[in-house]
Amino acid sequence: MIIEKKLRRFCAAAVFCLMCAAIPAAATEAPSETVKRQNTLSADDIQYNVNTGDARAKGRVVITREGSVLKGDEAEGNTDKEILTIRGNVSGNFPEQQATLKSESATWTGDKTKKTDGTVEAFGDVLLTRAPKDRLNADYVLWEIGTENYKARGNVDGIMQNKILKAAEATRTGDKFWARDVRRYEDLAEKFALSAKTVEGRLAKDAKSGEEVLQEMVADKNVVFDYVDREGLKTRVTGDKAVYSKARGTVVISGNTKAVRSDGKTVTADTMVVHEDTRNIEARGNSKIVFVVEEKAKKKDDGAKNSGTAKGGASVKKEPPAEVPKEPASADKKPVVEKNPPQLSDQEKSWVEE
């Protein structure tokens, strides 16, 4: 039997309440019992096949499920399989998660295992927000409703519990996260930022604040690590790999490492360790420090000094420079200190002069 006629919004909602009310929901404490979950689909026009569960809706479409709502211009899907795709000016409200959604289209799928509240897969200029201030922008977002889990692709730009992320792709599963082509990962609590080809790490809730705190992280390839030291000066460390450990309180950057401070001082080494508490850098292996020393320029004296003659035309005898005694070489290899101006790249120069 196929129903295909124009219905008013009230009639459409009533019909689909009856059709969807029989869909089983999460089991109660008694394994043999189930709770009926009422889902509804309302619109100006609806086509529905009661035998297959296939549905099409057009004009002021509203899909509701357990208090959550998705609205749009048109929709299609299957009520038996709990899969509905809604398109055009899509907006969603998820009160239980204190979340909202905006996108060009979205597919709402129920979870047959009943372990979650289902998933929302959103496409096109997606904006997912959650109180008090979390937000996630991307071209594509797949969110497991009622959890922290998500997948995002294309111009990912978000802030989640004091962590800023800008990347090409990012995922979160449980307490672990991963991101690719990371333009910026900034931890506002730990007060550092970095960019890299890939970043992966683990989070855990802090017992006092209740907020998620970064426990460990690995950034790989083209790593740029920024932080502010105790003197309020910016420092940028570059390398091939960075490993953060909250337990050890360190960030270890390795592979062609170079540190540039905003006052022009530079350090190069095989490996650098940034200590979280002191913000000091420990350079290990082939270490070298370059810094600028400001000296007053020597003033040119009169012609007598410049010509090397004394008054009356007498020639001034030049004494050979005194020899500086050489200190014996130390057994311990210490960083070499040079007083020459640092050789910075154009990118480093622009960053230092900010």
CSV table of C-alpha atoms in Angstrom, one decimal:
chain,number,residue,atom,x,y,z
A,1,MET,CA,0.0,0.0,0.0
A,2,ILE,CA,1.5,3.4,-1.0
A,3,ILE,CA,0.3,6.7,0.4
A,4,GLU,CA,1.0,9.6,-1.9
A,5,LYS,CA,-1.0,12.8,-1.3
A,6,LYS,CA,-0.6,16.2,0.0
A,7,LEU,CA,-1.0,16.3,3.8
A,8,ARG,CA,-1.0,19.1,6.3
A,9,ARG,CA,1.8,19.3,8.7
A,10,PHE,CA,-0.3,18.0,11.6
A,11,CYS,CA,-1.6,15.0,9.6
A,12,ALA,CA,1.9,14.1,8.4
A,13,ALA,CA,3.3,14.2,11.9
A,14,ALA,CA,0.5,12.1,13.2
A,15,VAL,CA,0.9,9.4,10.5
A,16,PHE,CA,4.6,9.1,11.1
A,17,CYS,CA,4.2,9.0,14.9
A,18,LEU,CA,2.1,5.9,14.4
A,19,MET,CA,4.5,4.3,11.9
A,20,CYS,CA,7.7,5.1,13.9
A,21,ALA,CA,6.4,4.4,17.4
A,22,ALA,CA,6.8,0.7,17.0
A,23,ILE,CA,10.6,1.0,16.4
A,24,PRO,CA,12.3,-0.7,19.4
A,25,ALA,CA,14.6,1.4,21.5
A,26,ALA,CA,17.3,0.7,24.1
A,27,ALA,CA,16.6,-2.2,26.4
A,28,THR,CA,15.6,-1.6,30.0
A,29,GLU,CA,17.1,-3.4,33.0
A,30,ALA,CA,15.0,-6.5,32.1
A,31,PRO,CA,16.6,-8.0,29.0
A,32,SER,CA,13.2,-9.3,27.7
A,33,GLU,CA,11.6,-5.9,27.7
A,34,THR,CA,12.0,-3.0,25.3
A,35,VAL,CA,10.9,0.6,25.4
A,36,LYS,CA,9.1,2.1,22.4
A,37,ARG,CA,10.8,5.2,21.0
A,38,GLN,CA,8.7,7.7,19.2
A,39,ASN,CA,10.2,9.2,16.1
A,40,THR,CA,8.3,11.6,13.8
A,41,LEU,CA,8.7,13.1,10.3
A,42,SER,CA,6.5,16.0,9.3
A,43,ALA,CA,6.4,18.1,6.1
A,44,ASP,CA,4.1,19.9,3.7
A,45,ASP,CA,4.2,17.0,1.2
A,46,ILE,CA,5.0,13.3,2.1
A,47,GLN,CA,5.2,10.1,0.1
A,48,TYR,CA,5.4,7.0,2.2
A,49,ASN,CA,5.4,3.2,1.4
A,50,VAL,CA,4.1,1.4,4.5
A,51,ASN,CA,5.4,-1.9,3.2
A,52,THR,CA,9.0,-0.9,2.6
A,53,GLY,CA,9.3,2.1,5.0
A,54,ASP,CA,10.6,4.3,2.2
A,55,ALA,CA,9.7,7.9,2.6
A,56,ARG,CA,10.1,11.3,0.8
A,57,ALA,CA,9.2,14.6,2.3
A,58,LYS,CA,9.2,18.2,0.9
A,59,GLY,CA,8.6,21.6,2.4
A,60,ARG,CA,9.3,22.6,6.0
A,61,VAL,CA,10.6,19.2,6.9
A,62,VAL,CA,11.0,18.4,10.6
A,63,ILE,CA,12.5,15.1,11.9
A,64,THR,CA,12.3,14.5,15.7
A,65,ARG,CA,13.9,11.7,17.8
A,66,GLU,CA,13.9,11.6,21.6
A,67,GLY,CA,13.7,15.4,21.9
A,68,SER,CA,16.3,16.1,19.2
A,69,VAL,CA,15.2,17.9,16.0
A,70,LEU,CA,16.5,18.2,12.5
A,71,LYS,CA,14.9,20.7,10.1
A,72,GLY,CA,15.4,21.3,6.4
A,73,ASP,CA,13.7,21.8,3.0
A,74,GLU,CA,13.4,18.2,1.9
A,75,ALA,CA,14.2,14.7,3.1
A,76,GLU,CA,14.2,11.0,2.0
A,77,GLY,CA,15.0,7.7,3.7
A,78,ASN,CA,13.6,4.6,5.4
A,79,THR,CA,11.8,4.7,8.7
A,80,ASP,CA,12.3,0.9,9.3
A,81,LYS,CA,16.1,1.2,9.0
A,82,GLU,CA,16.1,4.6,10.9
A,83,ILE,CA,18.0,6.3,8.1
A,84,LEU,CA,16.8,9.7,6.9
A,85,THR,CA,18.7,12.3,4.8
A,86,ILE,CA,17.6,15.9,5.0
A,87,ARG,CA,18.7,18.7,2.6
A,88,GLY,CA,18.6,22.4,2.2
A,89,ASN,CA,19.2,24.9,5.1
A,90,VAL,CA,19.7,22.1,7.6
A,91,SER,CA,19.6,23.0,11.3
A,92,GLY,CA,19.6,20.7,14.2
A,93,ASN,CA,19.1,21.0,18.0
A,94,PHE,CA,20.2,18.3,20.4
A,95,PRO,CA,19.1,19.5,23.9
A,96,GLU,CA,20.5,16.5,25.8
A,97,GLN,CA,24.0,17.2,24.4
A,98,GLN,CA,23.5,21.0,24.5
A,99,ALA,CA,24.6,20.9,20.8
A,100,THR,CA,23.4,22.5,17.6
A,101,LEU,CA,24.1,21.8,14.0
A,102,LYS,CA,24.0,23.7,10.7
A,103,SER,CA,24.9,22.3,7.2
A,104,GLU,CA,23.8,22.0,3.6
A,105,SER,CA,22.6,18.4,4.2
A,106,ALA,CA,22.7,15.7,6.8
A,107,THR,CA,22.0,12.0,7.2
A,108,TRP,CA,20.6,10.9,10.6
A,109,THR,CA,21.1,7.2,11.3
A,110,GLY,CA,19.8,5.3,14.4
A,111,ASP,CA,22.1,3.0,16.3
A,112,LYS,CA,20.8,-0.6,16.1
A,113,THR,CA,23.1,-1.6,19.0
A,114,LYS,CA,21.6,1.2,21.1
A,115,LYS,CA,25.0,2.0,22.5
A,116,THR,CA,24.7,5.6,21.3
A,117,ASP,CA,21.9,7.9,20.2
A,118,GLY,CA,22.9,7.3,16.6
A,119,THR,CA,25.0,9.3,14.2
A,120,VAL,CA,24.6,12.5,12.2
A,121,GLU,CA,26.7,12.8,9.0
A,122,ALA,CA,26.7,16.4,7.8
A,123,PHE,CA,27.9,17.8,4.5
A,124,GLY,CA,28.7,21.3,3.3
A,125,ASP,CA,29.8,24.2,5.4
A,126,VAL,CA,29.2,22.3,8.6
A,127,LEU,CA,29.0,24.1,12.0
A,128,LEU,CA,28.6,21.9,15.1
A,129,THR,CA,28.5,23.7,18.4
A,130,ARG,CA,28.2,22.5,22.0
A,131,ALA,CA,27.9,24.5,25.2
A,132,PRO,CA,29.6,26.4,26.7
A,133,LYS,CA,31.9,27.4,23.8
A,134,ASP,CA,33.0,24.3,21.8
A,135,ARG,CA,32.6,24.6,18.0
A,136,LEU,CA,33.7,22.6,15.0
A,137,ASN,CA,33.7,23.9,11.4
A,138,ALA,CA,34.5,21.6,8.4
A,139,ASP,CA,33.3,20.6,5.0
A,140,TYR,CA,32.2,17.2,6.4
A,141,VAL,CA,31.5,16.0,10.0
A,142,LEU,CA,30.4,12.6,11.3
A,143,TRP,CA,29.3,12.8,14.9
A,144,GLU,CA,28.3,10.0,17.2
A,145,ILE,CA,25.5,11.7,19.1
A,146,GLY,CA,25.9,11.6,22.9
A,147,THR,CA,29.7,10.9,22.7
A,148,GLU,CA,32.9,12.9,22.1
A,149,ASN,CA,33.6,10.8,18.9
A,150,TYR,CA,33.7,12.6,15.5
A,151,LYS,CA,35.4,12.6,12.1
A,152,ALA,CA,35.9,15.8,10.3
A,153,ARG,CA,37.4,16.5,6.8
A,154,GLY,CA,38.1,19.6,4.7
A,155,ASN,CA,39.1,23.0,6.3
A,156,VAL,CA,38.7,21.7,9.8
A,157,ASP,CA,38.6,24.7,12.2
A,158,GLY,CA,37.5,24.2,15.8
A,159,ILE,CA,37.9,24.9,19.5
A,160,MET,CA,37.2,22.1,21.9
A,161,GLN,CA,37.7,22.6,25.6
A,162,ASN,CA,40.5,25.1,25.4
A,163,LYS,CA,42.2,23.4,22.4
A,164,ILE,CA,42.3,25.1,19.0
A,165,LEU,CA,42.6,22.9,15.9
A,166,LYS,CA,43.1,23.9,12.3
A,167,ALA,CA,43.8,20.9,9.9
A,168,ALA,CA,42.8,19.2,6.7
A,169,GLU,CA,41.4,16.2,8.6
A,170,ALA,CA,40.8,15.2,12.3
A,171,THR,CA,39.2,12.3,14.2
A,172,ARG,CA,38.4,11.7,17.9
A,173,THR,CA,37.7,8.2,19.3
A,174,GLY,CA,37.3,7.8,23.0
A,175,ASP,CA,40.3,9.6,24.7
A,176,LYS,CA,42.4,9.5,21.5
A,177,PHE,CA,42.7,12.0,18.7
A,178,TRP,CA,44.5,12.3,15.4
A,179,ALA,CA,44.9,15.1,12.8
A,180,ARG,CA,46.5,15.4,9.4
A,181,ASP,CA,48.1,18.5,7.7
A,182,VAL,CA,47.8,20.4,11.0
A,183,ARG,CA,48.1,24.2,10.4
A,184,ARG,CA,47.7,24.9,14.1
A,185,TYR,CA,47.1,22.9,17.3
A,186,GLU,CA,47.1,25.2,20.3
A,187,ASP,CA,46.6,24.2,23.9
A,188,LEU,CA,45.4,27.2,25.8
A,189,ALA,CA,45.9,25.5,29.1
A,190,GLU,CA,49.5,24.3,28.5
A,191,LYS,CA,50.2,27.5,26.6
A,192,PHE,CA,51.9,26.2,23.5
A,193,ALA,CA,51.0,25.8,19.8
A,194,LEU,CA,52.4,23.7,17.0
A,195,SER,CA,52.0,22.7,13.4
A,196,ALA,CA,53.0,19.4,11.7
A,197,LYS,CA,52.1,16.9,9.0
A,198,THR,CA,50.4,14.6,11.5
A,199,VAL,CA,49.5,14.9,15.2
A,200,GLU,CA,48.1,12.3,17.5
A,201,GLY,CA,47.6,12.2,21.2
A,202,ARG,CA,45.6,11.2,24.3
A,203,LEU,CA,43.3,13.2,26.6
A,204,ALA,CA,42.0,12.6,30.1
A,205,LYS,CA,39.7,14.5,32.4
A,206,ASP,CA,41.3,16.6,35.2
A,207,ALA,CA,39.9,15.6,38.6
A,208,LYS,CA,39.8,19.2,39.8
A,209,SER,CA,38.6,21.2,36.8
A,210,GLY,CA,36.6,18.4,35.1
A,211,GLU,CA,38.1,19.6,31.7
A,212,GLU,CA,40.1,17.4,29.4
A,213,VAL,CA,43.8,17.7,29.7
A,214,LEU,CA,46.4,16.7,27.2
A,215,GLN,CA,48.4,13.7,28.5
A,216,GLU,CA,50.7,12.8,25.6
A,217,MET,CA,51.1,13.8,22.0
A,218,VAL,CA,53.3,13.0,19.0
A,219,ALA,CA,53.8,15.5,16.1
A,220,ASP,CA,55.6,14.2,13.1
A,221,LYS,CA,57.2,15.9,10.1
A,222,ASN,CA,57.7,19.6,9.5
A,223,VAL,CA,57.2,20.4,13.2
A,224,VAL,CA,57.0,24.0,14.3
A,225,PHE,CA,56.6,24.4,18.1
A,226,ASP,CA,55.8,27.8,19.6
A,227,TYR,CA,55.7,28.9,23.2
A,228,VAL,CA,56.4,31.9,25.4
A,229,ASP,CA,59.2,31.8,28.0
A,230,ARG,CA,59.3,33.2,31.5
A,231,GLU,CA,60.5,36.5,30.3
A,232,GLY,CA,57.5,36.9,28.0
A,233,LEU,CA,59.5,36.3,24.8
A,234,LYS,CA,58.3,34.1,22.0
A,235,THR,CA,60.4,31.0,21.0
A,236,ARG,CA,59.9,28.9,17.9
A,237,VAL,CA,61.5,25.5,17.7
A,238,THR,CA,61.5,23.5,14.5
A,239,GLY,CA,62.4,19.9,13.9
A,240,ASP,CA,61.3,16.6,12.4
A,241,LYS,CA,59.4,15.2,15.4
A,242,ALA,CA,58.0,16.4,18.7
A,243,VAL,CA,56.9,14.3,21.7
A,244,TYR,CA,55.0,15.8,24.6
A,245,SER,CA,54.6,14.0,27.9
A,246,LYS,CA,52.6,15.6,30.8
A,247,ALA,CA,54.0,13.0,33.2
A,248,ARG,CA,57.5,14.0,32.4
A,249,GLY,CA,56.7,17.7,31.9
A,250,THR,CA,58.7,17.9,28.7
A,251,VAL,CA,58.4,18.4,25.0
A,252,VAL,CA,61.3,16.7,23.1
A,253,ILE,CA,62.0,18.0,19.6
A,254,SER,CA,64.4,15.9,17.5
A,255,GLY,CA,65.9,15.9,14.0
A,256,ASN,CA,67.4,19.1,12.5
A,257,THR,CA,66.2,21.2,15.5
A,258,LYS,CA,66.5,24.9,15.6
A,259,ALA,CA,65.2,27.4,18.2
A,260,VAL,CA,64.7,31.1,17.4
A,261,ARG,CA,63.7,33.5,20.2
A,262,SER,CA,62.0,36.8,19.3
A,263,ASP,CA,65.1,38.7,20.5
A,264,GLY,CA,67.2,37.1,17.7
A,265,LYS,CA,69.0,34.4,19.8
A,266,THR,CA,69.2,31.0,18.0
A,267,VAL,CA,70.1,27.5,19.1
A,268,THR,CA,70.7,24.5,17.0
A,269,ALA,CA,71.2,20.9,18.1
A,270,ASP,CA,70.4,17.3,17.4
A,271,THR,CA,67.7,17.2,20.0
A,272,MET,CA,66.1,19.9,22.2
A,273,VAL,CA,64.1,19.4,25.4
A,274,VAL,CA,61.6,22.1,26.5
A,275,HIS,CA,60.8,21.9,30.2
A,276,GLU,CA,57.2,22.7,30.9
A,277,ASP,CA,57.7,24.2,34.4
A,278,THR,CA,60.7,26.4,33.7
A,279,ARG,CA,60.2,26.9,29.9
A,280,ASN,CA,64.0,26.5,29.5
A,281,ILE,CA,65.6,24.7,26.5
A,282,GLU,CA,68.1,21.9,27.0
A,283,ALA,CA,70.2,21.4,23.8
A,284,ARG,CA,71.7,17.9,23.3
A,285,GLY,CA,74.2,16.9,20.6
A,286,ASN,CA,76.1,19.2,18.3
A,287,SER,CA,74.8,22.2,20.2
A,288,LYS,CA,75.4,25.7,19.0
A,289,ILE,CA,74.2,29.1,20.3
A,290,VAL,CA,74.2,32.3,18.2
A,291,PHE,CA,73.3,35.7,19.7
A,292,VAL,CA,73.7,39.3,18.9
A,293,VAL,CA,75.9,41.6,21.0
A,294,GLU,CA,75.4,45.3,20.6
A,295,GLU,CA,78.7,47.3,20.7
A,296,LYS,CA,79.3,51.0,20.3
A,297,ALA,CA,80.9,51.8,17.0
A,298,LYS,CA,84.5,53.2,17.3
A,299,LYS,CA,84.7,56.8,16.4
A,300,LYS,CA,87.3,57.9,13.8
A,301,ASP,CA,90.0,60.0,15.4
A,302,ASP,CA,91.8,62.9,13.7
A,303,GLY,CA,94.1,62.4,10.7
A,304,ALA,CA,97.1,61.8,12.9
A,305,LYS,CA,95.7,58.6,14.2
A,306,ASN,CA,94.3,57.6,10.8
A,307,SER,CA,97.7,58.2,9.1
A,308,GLY,CA,99.7,56.5,11.7
A,309,THR,CA,102.0,59.6,12.3
A,310,ALA,CA,102.5,61.7,15.4
A,311,LYS,CA,102.6,65.5,15.7
A,312,GLY,CA,105.5,67.0,13.8
A,313,GLY,CA,105.5,64.2,11.2
A,314,ALA,CA,107.3,61.7,13.3
A,315,SER,CA,106.4,58.1,12.4
A,316,VAL,CA,104.5,56.2,15.1
A,317,LYS,CA,105.9,52.8,15.8
A,318,LYS,CA,103.2,50.1,15.7
A,319,GLU,CA,103.5,47.5,18.3
A,320,PRO,CA,102.5,43.9,17.3
A,321,PRO,CA,99.3,42.7,18.9
A,322,ALA,CA,99.8,40.9,22.1
A,323,GLU,CA,99.3,37.2,22.0
A,324,VAL,CA,96.3,35.9,23.8
A,325,PRO,CA,97.2,32.8,25.8
A,326,LYS,CA,95.2,29.8,24.6
A,327,GLU,CA,93.3,27.9,27.3
A,328,PRO,CA,93.6,24.2,27.3
A,329,ALA,CA,90.8,22.3,25.6
A,330,SER,CA,88.2,21.1,28.0
A,331,ALA,CA,87.3,17.4,28.0
A,332,ASP,CA,83.6,18.3,28.2
A,333,LYS,CA,82.3,19.6,24.9
A,334,LYS,CA,80.3,22.8,25.5
A,335,PRO,CA,78.0,24.7,23.2
A,336,VAL,CA,79.9,27.0,20.9
A,337,VAL,CA,79.0,30.7,21.4
A,338,GLU,CA,79.3,33.0,18.5
A,339,LYS,CA,78.8,36.8,18.4
A,340,ASN,CA,77.8,37.0,14.8
A,341,PRO,CA,74.3,38.0,13.8
A,342,PRO,CA,72.1,35.0,13.4
A,343,GLN,CA,71.3,33.8,9.9
A,344,LEU,CA,67.5,33.6,9.8
A,345,SER,CA,65.2,32.6,7.0
A,346,ASP,CA,62.6,35.1,5.6
A,347,GLN,CA,59.9,33.3,7.5
A,348,GLU,CA,61.8,33.4,10.8
A,349,LYS,CA,62.6,37.1,10.3
A,350,SER,CA,59.0,38.0,9.7
A,351,TRP,CA,58.0,36.0,12.8
A,352,VAL,CA,60.7,37.6,15.0
A,353,GLU,CA,59.7,41.1,13.9
A,354,GLU,CA,56.0,40.6,14.7
